XYZ file of C-alpha atoms in Angstrom:
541
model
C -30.905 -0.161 21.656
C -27.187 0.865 23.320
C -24.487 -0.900 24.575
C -26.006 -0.971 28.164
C -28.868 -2.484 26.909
C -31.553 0.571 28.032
C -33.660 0.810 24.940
C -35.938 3.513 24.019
C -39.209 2.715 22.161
C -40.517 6.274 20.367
C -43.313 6.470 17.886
C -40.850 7.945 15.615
C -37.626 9.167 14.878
C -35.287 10.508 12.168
C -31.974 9.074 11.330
C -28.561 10.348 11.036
C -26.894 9.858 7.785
C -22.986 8.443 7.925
C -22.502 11.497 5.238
C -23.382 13.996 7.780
C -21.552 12.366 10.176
C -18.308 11.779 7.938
C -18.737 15.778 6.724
C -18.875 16.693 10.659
C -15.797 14.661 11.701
C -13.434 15.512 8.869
C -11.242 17.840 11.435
C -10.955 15.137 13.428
C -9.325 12.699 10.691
C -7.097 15.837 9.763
C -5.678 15.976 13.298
C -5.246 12.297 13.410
C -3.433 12.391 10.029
C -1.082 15.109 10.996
C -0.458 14.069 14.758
C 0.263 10.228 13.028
C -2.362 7.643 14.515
C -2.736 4.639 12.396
C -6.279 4.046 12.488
C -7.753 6.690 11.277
C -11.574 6.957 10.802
C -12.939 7.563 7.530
C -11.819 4.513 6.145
C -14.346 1.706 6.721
C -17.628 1.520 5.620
C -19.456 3.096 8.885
C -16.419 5.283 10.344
C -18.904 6.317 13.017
C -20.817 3.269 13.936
C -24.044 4.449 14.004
C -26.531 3.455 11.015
C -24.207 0.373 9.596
C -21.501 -0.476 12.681
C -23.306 -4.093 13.282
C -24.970 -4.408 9.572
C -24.361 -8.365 9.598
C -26.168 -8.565 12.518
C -29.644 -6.696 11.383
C -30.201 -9.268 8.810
C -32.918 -11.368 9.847
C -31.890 -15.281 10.541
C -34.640 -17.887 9.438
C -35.009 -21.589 8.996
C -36.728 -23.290 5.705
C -40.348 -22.706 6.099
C -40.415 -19.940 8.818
C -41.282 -15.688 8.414
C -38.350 -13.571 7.898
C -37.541 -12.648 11.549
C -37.898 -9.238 12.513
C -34.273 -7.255 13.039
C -33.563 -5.937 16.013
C -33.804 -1.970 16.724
C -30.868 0.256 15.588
C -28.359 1.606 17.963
C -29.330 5.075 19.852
C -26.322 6.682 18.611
C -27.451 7.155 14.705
C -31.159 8.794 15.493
C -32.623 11.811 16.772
C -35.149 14.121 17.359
C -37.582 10.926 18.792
C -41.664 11.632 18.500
C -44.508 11.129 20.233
C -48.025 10.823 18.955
C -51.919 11.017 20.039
C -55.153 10.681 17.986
C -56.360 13.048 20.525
C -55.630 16.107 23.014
C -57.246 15.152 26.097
C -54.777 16.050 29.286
C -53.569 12.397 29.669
C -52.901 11.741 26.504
C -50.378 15.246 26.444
C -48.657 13.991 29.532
C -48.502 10.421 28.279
C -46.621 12.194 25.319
C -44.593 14.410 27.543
C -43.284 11.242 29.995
C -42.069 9.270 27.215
C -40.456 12.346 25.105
C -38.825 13.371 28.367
C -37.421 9.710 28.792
C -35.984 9.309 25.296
C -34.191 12.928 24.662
C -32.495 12.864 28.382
C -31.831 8.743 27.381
C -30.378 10.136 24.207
C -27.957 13.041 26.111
C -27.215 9.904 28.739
C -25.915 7.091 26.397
C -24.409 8.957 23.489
C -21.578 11.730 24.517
C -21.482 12.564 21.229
C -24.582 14.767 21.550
C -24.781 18.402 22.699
C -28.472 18.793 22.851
C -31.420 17.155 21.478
C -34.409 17.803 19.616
C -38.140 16.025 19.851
C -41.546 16.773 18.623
C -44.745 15.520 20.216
C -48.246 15.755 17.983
C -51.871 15.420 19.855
C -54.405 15.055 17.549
C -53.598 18.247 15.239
C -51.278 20.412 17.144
C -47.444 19.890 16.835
C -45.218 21.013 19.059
C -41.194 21.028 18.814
C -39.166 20.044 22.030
C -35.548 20.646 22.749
C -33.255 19.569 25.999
C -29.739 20.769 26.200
C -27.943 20.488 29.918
C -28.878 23.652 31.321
C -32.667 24.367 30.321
C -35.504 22.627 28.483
C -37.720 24.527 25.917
C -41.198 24.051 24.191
C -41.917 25.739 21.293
C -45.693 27.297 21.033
C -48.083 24.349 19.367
C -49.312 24.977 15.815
C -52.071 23.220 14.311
C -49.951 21.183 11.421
C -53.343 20.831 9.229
C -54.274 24.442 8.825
C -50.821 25.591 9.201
C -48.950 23.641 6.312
C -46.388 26.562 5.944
C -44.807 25.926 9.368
C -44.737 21.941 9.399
C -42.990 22.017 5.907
C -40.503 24.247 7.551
C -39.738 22.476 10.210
C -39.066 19.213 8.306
C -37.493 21.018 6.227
C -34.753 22.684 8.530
C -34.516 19.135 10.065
C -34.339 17.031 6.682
C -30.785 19.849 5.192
C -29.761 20.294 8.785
C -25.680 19.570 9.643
C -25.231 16.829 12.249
C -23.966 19.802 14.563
C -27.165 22.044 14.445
C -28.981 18.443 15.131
C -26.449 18.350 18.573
C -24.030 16.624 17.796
C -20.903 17.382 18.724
C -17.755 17.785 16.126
C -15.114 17.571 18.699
C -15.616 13.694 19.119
C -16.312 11.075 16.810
C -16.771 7.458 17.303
C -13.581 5.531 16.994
C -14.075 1.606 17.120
C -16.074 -1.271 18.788
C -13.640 -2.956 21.599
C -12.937 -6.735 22.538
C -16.262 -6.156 25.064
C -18.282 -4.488 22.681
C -18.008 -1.156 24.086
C -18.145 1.933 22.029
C -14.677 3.939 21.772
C -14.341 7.600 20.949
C -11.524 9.961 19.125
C -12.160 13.462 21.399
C -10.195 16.544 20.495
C -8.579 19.018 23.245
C -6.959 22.034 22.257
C -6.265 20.457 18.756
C -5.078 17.004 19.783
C -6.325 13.885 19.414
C -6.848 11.438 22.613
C -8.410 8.145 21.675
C -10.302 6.346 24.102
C -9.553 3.311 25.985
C -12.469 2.584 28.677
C -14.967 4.737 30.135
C -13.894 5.448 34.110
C -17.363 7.520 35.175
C -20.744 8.693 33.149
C -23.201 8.080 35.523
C -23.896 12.334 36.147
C -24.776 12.445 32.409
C -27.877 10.526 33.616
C -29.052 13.824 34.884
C -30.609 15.422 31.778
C -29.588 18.990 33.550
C -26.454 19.522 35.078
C -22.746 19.112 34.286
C -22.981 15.714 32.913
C -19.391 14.470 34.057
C -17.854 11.319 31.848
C -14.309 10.620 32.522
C -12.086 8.432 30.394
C -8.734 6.704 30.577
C -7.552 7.890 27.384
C -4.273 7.620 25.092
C -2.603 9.999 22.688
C -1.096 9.718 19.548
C 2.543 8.537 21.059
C 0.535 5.667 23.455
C 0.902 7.713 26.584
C -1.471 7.071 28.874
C -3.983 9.591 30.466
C -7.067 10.658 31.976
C -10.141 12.788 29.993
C -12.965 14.487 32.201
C -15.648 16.066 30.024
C -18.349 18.555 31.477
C -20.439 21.211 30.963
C -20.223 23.823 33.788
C -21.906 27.160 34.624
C -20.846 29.827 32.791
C -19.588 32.000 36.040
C -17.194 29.110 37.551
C -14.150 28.833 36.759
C -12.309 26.324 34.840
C -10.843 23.251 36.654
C -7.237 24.240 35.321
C -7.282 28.162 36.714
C -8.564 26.568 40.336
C -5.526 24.085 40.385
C -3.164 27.249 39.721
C -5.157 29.631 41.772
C -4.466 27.077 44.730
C -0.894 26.765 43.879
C -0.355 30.337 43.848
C -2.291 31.183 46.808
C -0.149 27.975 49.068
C 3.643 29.521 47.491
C 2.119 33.476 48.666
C 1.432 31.597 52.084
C 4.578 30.535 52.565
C 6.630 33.043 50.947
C 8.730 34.019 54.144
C 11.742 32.210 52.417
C 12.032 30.727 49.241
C 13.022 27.136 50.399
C 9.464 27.237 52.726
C 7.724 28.370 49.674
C 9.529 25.784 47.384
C 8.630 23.249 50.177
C 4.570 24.036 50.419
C 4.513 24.219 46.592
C 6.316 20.434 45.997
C 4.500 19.190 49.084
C 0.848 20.013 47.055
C 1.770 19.822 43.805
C 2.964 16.054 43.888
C -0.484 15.474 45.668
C -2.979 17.042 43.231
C -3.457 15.567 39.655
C -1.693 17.281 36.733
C -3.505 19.108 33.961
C -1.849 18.395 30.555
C -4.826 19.789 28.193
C -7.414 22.012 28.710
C -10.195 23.844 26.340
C -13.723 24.939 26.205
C -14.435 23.093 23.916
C -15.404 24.906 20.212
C -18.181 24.649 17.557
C -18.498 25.629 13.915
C -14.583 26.445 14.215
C -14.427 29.318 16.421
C -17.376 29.769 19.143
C -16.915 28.517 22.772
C -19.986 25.868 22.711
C -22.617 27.342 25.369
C -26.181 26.278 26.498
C -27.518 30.058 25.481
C -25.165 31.700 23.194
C -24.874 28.290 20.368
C -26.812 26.310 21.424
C -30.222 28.423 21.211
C -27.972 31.073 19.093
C -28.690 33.586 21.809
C -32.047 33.061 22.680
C -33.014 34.818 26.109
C -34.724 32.020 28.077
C -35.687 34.494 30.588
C -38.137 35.548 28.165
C -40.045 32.654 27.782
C -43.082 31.887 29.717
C -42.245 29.343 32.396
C -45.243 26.615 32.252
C -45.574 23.325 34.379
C -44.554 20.327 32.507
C -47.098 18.332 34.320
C -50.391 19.342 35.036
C -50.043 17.676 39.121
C -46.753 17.322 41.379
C -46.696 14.053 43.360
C -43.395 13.661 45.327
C -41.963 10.444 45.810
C -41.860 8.194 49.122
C -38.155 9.008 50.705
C -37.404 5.791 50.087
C -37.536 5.962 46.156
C -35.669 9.200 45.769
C -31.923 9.931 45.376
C -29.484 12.651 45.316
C -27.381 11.205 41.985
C -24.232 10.293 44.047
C -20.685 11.443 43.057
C -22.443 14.574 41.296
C -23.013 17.230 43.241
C -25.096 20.839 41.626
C -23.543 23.559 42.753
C -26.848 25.714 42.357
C -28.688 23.694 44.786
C -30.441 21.634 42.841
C -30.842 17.669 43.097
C -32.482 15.236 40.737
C -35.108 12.889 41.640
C -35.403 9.582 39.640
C -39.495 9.441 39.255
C -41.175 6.185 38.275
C -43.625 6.606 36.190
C -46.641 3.755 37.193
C -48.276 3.401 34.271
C -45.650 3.225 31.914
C -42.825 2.033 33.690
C -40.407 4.440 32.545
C -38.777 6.986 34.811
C -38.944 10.948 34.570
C -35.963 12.700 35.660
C -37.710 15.696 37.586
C -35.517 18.597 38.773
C -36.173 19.742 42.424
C -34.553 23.205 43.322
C -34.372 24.646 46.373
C -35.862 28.218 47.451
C -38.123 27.509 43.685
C -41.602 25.887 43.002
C -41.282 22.231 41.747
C -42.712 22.986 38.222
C -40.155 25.905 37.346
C -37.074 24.954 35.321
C -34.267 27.372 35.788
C -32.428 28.556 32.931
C -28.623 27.604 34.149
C -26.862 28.483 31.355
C -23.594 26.277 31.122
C -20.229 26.086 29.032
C -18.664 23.026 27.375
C -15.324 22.089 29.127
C -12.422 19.631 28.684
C -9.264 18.801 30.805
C -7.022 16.067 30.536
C -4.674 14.503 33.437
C -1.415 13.297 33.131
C -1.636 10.756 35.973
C -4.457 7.644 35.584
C -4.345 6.424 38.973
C -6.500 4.231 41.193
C -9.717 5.247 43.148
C -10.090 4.623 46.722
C -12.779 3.169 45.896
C -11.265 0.729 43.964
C -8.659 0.099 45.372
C -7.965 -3.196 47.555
C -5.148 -3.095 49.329
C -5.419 -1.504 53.134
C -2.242 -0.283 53.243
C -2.175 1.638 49.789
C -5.048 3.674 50.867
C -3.799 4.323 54.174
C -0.789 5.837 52.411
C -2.771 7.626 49.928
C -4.727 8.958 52.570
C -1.876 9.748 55.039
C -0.345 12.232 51.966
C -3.987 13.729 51.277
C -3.842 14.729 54.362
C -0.733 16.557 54.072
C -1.975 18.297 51.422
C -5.041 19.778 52.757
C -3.732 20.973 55.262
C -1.483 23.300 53.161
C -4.147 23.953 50.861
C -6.586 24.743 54.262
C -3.076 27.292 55.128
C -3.755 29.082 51.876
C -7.692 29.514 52.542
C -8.901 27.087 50.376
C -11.297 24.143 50.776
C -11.905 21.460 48.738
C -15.499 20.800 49.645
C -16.303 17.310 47.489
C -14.219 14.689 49.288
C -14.809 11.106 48.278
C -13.461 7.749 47.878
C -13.751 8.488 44.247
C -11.873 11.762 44.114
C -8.776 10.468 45.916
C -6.834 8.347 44.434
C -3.585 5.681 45.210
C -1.055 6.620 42.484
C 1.208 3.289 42.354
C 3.904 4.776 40.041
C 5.171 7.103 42.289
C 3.701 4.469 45.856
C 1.572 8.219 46.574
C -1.874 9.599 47.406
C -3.644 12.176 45.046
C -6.426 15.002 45.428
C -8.931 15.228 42.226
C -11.599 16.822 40.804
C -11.102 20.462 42.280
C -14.172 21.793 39.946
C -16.041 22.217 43.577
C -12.815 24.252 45.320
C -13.264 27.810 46.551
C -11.495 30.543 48.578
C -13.826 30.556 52.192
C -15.712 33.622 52.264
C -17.494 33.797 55.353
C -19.095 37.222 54.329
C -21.124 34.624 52.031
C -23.106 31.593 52.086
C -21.636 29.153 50.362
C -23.977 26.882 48.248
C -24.382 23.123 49.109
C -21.601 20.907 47.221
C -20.276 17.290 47.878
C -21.451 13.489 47.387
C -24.309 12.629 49.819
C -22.078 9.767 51.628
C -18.978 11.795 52.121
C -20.755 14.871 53.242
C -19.439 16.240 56.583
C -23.119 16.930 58.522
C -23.050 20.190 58.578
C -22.168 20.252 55.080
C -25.133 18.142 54.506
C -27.718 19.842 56.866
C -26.449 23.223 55.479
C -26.116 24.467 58.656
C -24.062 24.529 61.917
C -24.806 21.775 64.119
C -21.941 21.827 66.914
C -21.071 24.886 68.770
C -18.114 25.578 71.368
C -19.536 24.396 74.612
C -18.901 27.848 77.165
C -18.221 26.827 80.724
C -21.161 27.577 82.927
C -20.584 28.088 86.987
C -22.238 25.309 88.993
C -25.850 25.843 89.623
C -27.570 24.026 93.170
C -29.838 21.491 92.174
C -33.545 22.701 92.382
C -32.116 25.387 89.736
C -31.993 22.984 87.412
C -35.760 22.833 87.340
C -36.287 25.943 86.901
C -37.930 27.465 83.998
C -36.294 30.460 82.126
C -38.212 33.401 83.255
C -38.999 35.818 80.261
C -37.577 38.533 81.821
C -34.338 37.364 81.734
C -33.697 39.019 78.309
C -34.181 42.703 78.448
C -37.046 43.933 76.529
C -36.323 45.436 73.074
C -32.237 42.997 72.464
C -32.630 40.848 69.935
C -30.770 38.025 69.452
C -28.104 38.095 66.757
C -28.886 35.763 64.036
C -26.682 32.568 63.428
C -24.043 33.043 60.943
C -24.392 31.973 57.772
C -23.186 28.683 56.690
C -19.720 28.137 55.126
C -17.863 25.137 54.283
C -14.532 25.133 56.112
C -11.520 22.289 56.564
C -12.925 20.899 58.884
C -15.900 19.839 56.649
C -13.278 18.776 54.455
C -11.248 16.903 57.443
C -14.512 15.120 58.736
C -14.974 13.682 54.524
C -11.951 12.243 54.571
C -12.888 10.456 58.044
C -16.133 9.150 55.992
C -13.985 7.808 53.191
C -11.999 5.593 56.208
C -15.153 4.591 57.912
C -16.730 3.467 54.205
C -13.245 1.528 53.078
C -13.432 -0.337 56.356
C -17.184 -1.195 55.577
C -17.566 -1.921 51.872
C -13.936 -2.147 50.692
C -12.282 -6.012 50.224
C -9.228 -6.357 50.804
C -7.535 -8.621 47.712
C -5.095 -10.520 50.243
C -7.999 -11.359 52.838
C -11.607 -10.790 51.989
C -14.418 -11.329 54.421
C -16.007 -14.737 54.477
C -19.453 -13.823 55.343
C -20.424 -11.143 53.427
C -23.710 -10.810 54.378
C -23.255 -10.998 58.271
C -20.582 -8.357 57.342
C -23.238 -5.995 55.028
C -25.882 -6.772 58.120
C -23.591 -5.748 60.284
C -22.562 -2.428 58.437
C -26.991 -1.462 58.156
């Protein structure tokens, strides 16, 4: 079970011990120690709530007279490497195996942020075969037959049974913290060697998507009780860090508007106070030194490009439109989207990665970094926001600040009512989330970025859909019947080809138009909200 009540149901599983766990998270109670929280873990009986956090409550209630009840399943967060097994090795008893295994490792990487990766083995009559998912690839390992081959099954049970919690995927740069008032689990995360603890989580719905960055943002505190904002991702490894793009952008608006320095003081305070503030920043680090990556860690430099590419199912039926969705509020900057899948017999969903340009059964090998940045200012969504006015405001100074960021060459390319926010403390609008800003480059195509409803439509059909009209001379009217006679062209001219599709501000321009249009549709307004809301939702379809 987890604390949003999604449960997973494998054959089998192994269990985390609260040794490993306390052995993995000892730098974490150091830093806390030294930086002078007051709860620090490591002093209760299950300091990472996984195997004994609700121990009361797995004792089985019964009346005089009745069977011991049966206790409820443990929490998500304390096992791994789930299992799937067959008596036999007929095809649909393989992909039976592989729809549930591929449902509880990417349920695993969704509900737990403590995890890196994730392990899973799947048996079919005799032949065993190890599984792992990390966010940028997933790998089979060859089958062996675990009867004739004894050498290889003890091994692997082995390396599992005196493996760290790390090298099972966990991650050692966050630790659970503490249950709150709602029941919700709490996290200590480390950045750059300092503690934040967690307060509530703000977004995590990305790291539904077993592939991809897997984006969770918290509103988190530090050890003095200062107040801030945590994003957590894993990107690809040739983008650049969130942090260098916010600089890069200030740099590029100040050599813009360099002609004097009160103009180029003037463009820099103008963007600055509009764009969120990075305090903390780090990729984060494993085993005390290495930069955690997909490739280089993770599968300790295994070349995936190596391995044979196989379909994971043995047929490809794609979904009715109307049961497929883009992941909103998540975009993949290699052109990929994920398509939720329900699964008819079982009634779980596959997650089943669609990439453009690529055959439907490939799975690319993107290989990815672990990243951390934390913001000084926790500020309000449009999106969440209620009063009219406020977002007005906030959107009145956005725009003022794209359009000195457009001056510089930049574009921001994933506007959205949750990337701008209302900061009340200072009564001003704020740009976030920059991870999707480039320089334009028309000399190259730019891959397809943004959140579905926000998307201008060109954005969105990836191409260029309105054209400057060219004044044409009057014709008489029975020329407007005519047909186009084919030698108007001149034999042997072709026709240059369109340019290439780039996203430029006005993309970014037409977004922010979108975020008004979907405030006035779906946003209430705390002072007077509608009175029909369902003539008001019928009237926004």
């Amino acid at each position: 079970m987890s604390e949003r009540g999604d449960d997973m149901r494998p054959d089998g599983y192994f269990k985390i011990t609260d040794k490993a766990l306390r052995e993995m998270g000892k730098k974490c109670e150091v830093l806390m120690k030294k930086e002078g929280w007051e709860d620090v873990p490591g002093t209760s009986e299950a300091p990472h709530g996984t195997t004994n956090e609700r121990k009361e409550s797995l004792q089985p209630l019964t009346k005089a007279g009745e069977k011991p009840k049966r206790p409820p399943p443990p929490p998500v967060y304390g096992i791994t490497a789930p299992q799937e097994f067959k008596k036999q090795d007929f095809m649909e008893d393989s992909e039976n195996d592989i729809i549930k295994l591929m449902w509880n490792m990417s349920r695993i990487l969704a509900l737990d942020p403590c995890r890196r990766f994730t392990l899973g083995f799947t048996i079919e009559d005799r032949w065993f075969r190890l599984w792992i998912l990390n966010r940028g690839t997933l790998l089979r390992a060859q089958a062996f037959d675990f009867i004739q081959d004894q050498r290889s099954l003890v091994t692997v049970l082995l390396s599992f049974a005196l493996s760290s919690a790390e090298n099972m995927g966990w991650d050692p740069a966050i630790t659970f913290s503490h249950l709150d008032s709602d029941n919700r689990r709490q996290y200590n995360i480390i950045v750059n060697e300092r503690v934040y603890k967690t307060v509530t989580t703000l977004s995590d719905y990305s790291a539904d998507n077993p592939l991809g960055r897997a984006t969770r943002v918290w509103k988190v505190q530090d050890a003095q009780g200062n107040t801030c904002v945590l994003k957590d991702l894993w990107l690809e490894h040739d983008r650049l860090e969130e942090h260098q793009i916010y600089e890069n952008i200030i740099q590029d608006v100040e050599n813009s508007n360099s002609a004097t320095p009160e103009s180029k003081a003037k463009a820099r305070k103008v963007v600055v106070d509009r764009l969120l503030t990075p305090l903390e920043h780090c990729r984060v680090k494993v085993s005390g030194m290495a930069d955690d990556d997909t490739n280089l860690v993770i599968l300790r430099g295994y070349d995936v490009n190596k391995a044979r590419t196989v379909a994971l199912m043995s047929t490809s039926q794609p979904n009715p439109r109307n049961k497929q969705s883009f992941g909103f509020s998540s975009p993949d900057d290699q052109g990929a989207e994920f398509i939720t899948q329900a699964s008819q017999d079982s009634g779980l969903q596959v997650t089943q990665r669609v990439v453009h340009n690529l055959q439907e059964t490939e799975i690319p090998n993107d290989r990815r970094y672990h990243y951390r940045i934390v913001f000084q200012e926790y500020a309000t969504t449009i999106y969440d926001e209620r009063n009219l006015a406020n977002i007005l405001k906030a959107i009145a100074d956005v725009l003022l600040a794209l359009r000195w960021i457009h001056s510089a060459g930049w574009v921001h390319r994933d506007i959205s009512d949750g990337n701008l926010y209302y900061y009340k403390e200072r009564n001003i609008g704020l740009i976030g989330d920059l991870e999707y800003a480039k320089k334009v480059d028309q000399s190259h195509r730019n891959v397809r970025a943004g959140t579905p409803h926000f998307m201008a439509s060109e954005a969105i059909s990836d191409a260029y859909l309105f054209f400057p009209i060219t004044p044409q001379p009057p014709r008489a009217p029975l020329e407007l019947y005519e047909l186009p006679s084919p030698w108007d062209t001149p034999l042997g001219v072709v026709k240059p080809a369109p340019p290439p599709f780039n996203h430029n501000a006005l993309h970014d321009i037409e977004s922010v138009w979108w975020v008004l249009v979907y405030t006035i549709l779906f946003n209430e307004d705390a002072a007077g909200p509608s009175q029909n809301t369902s003539a008001r939702q019928h009237l926004m379809n």
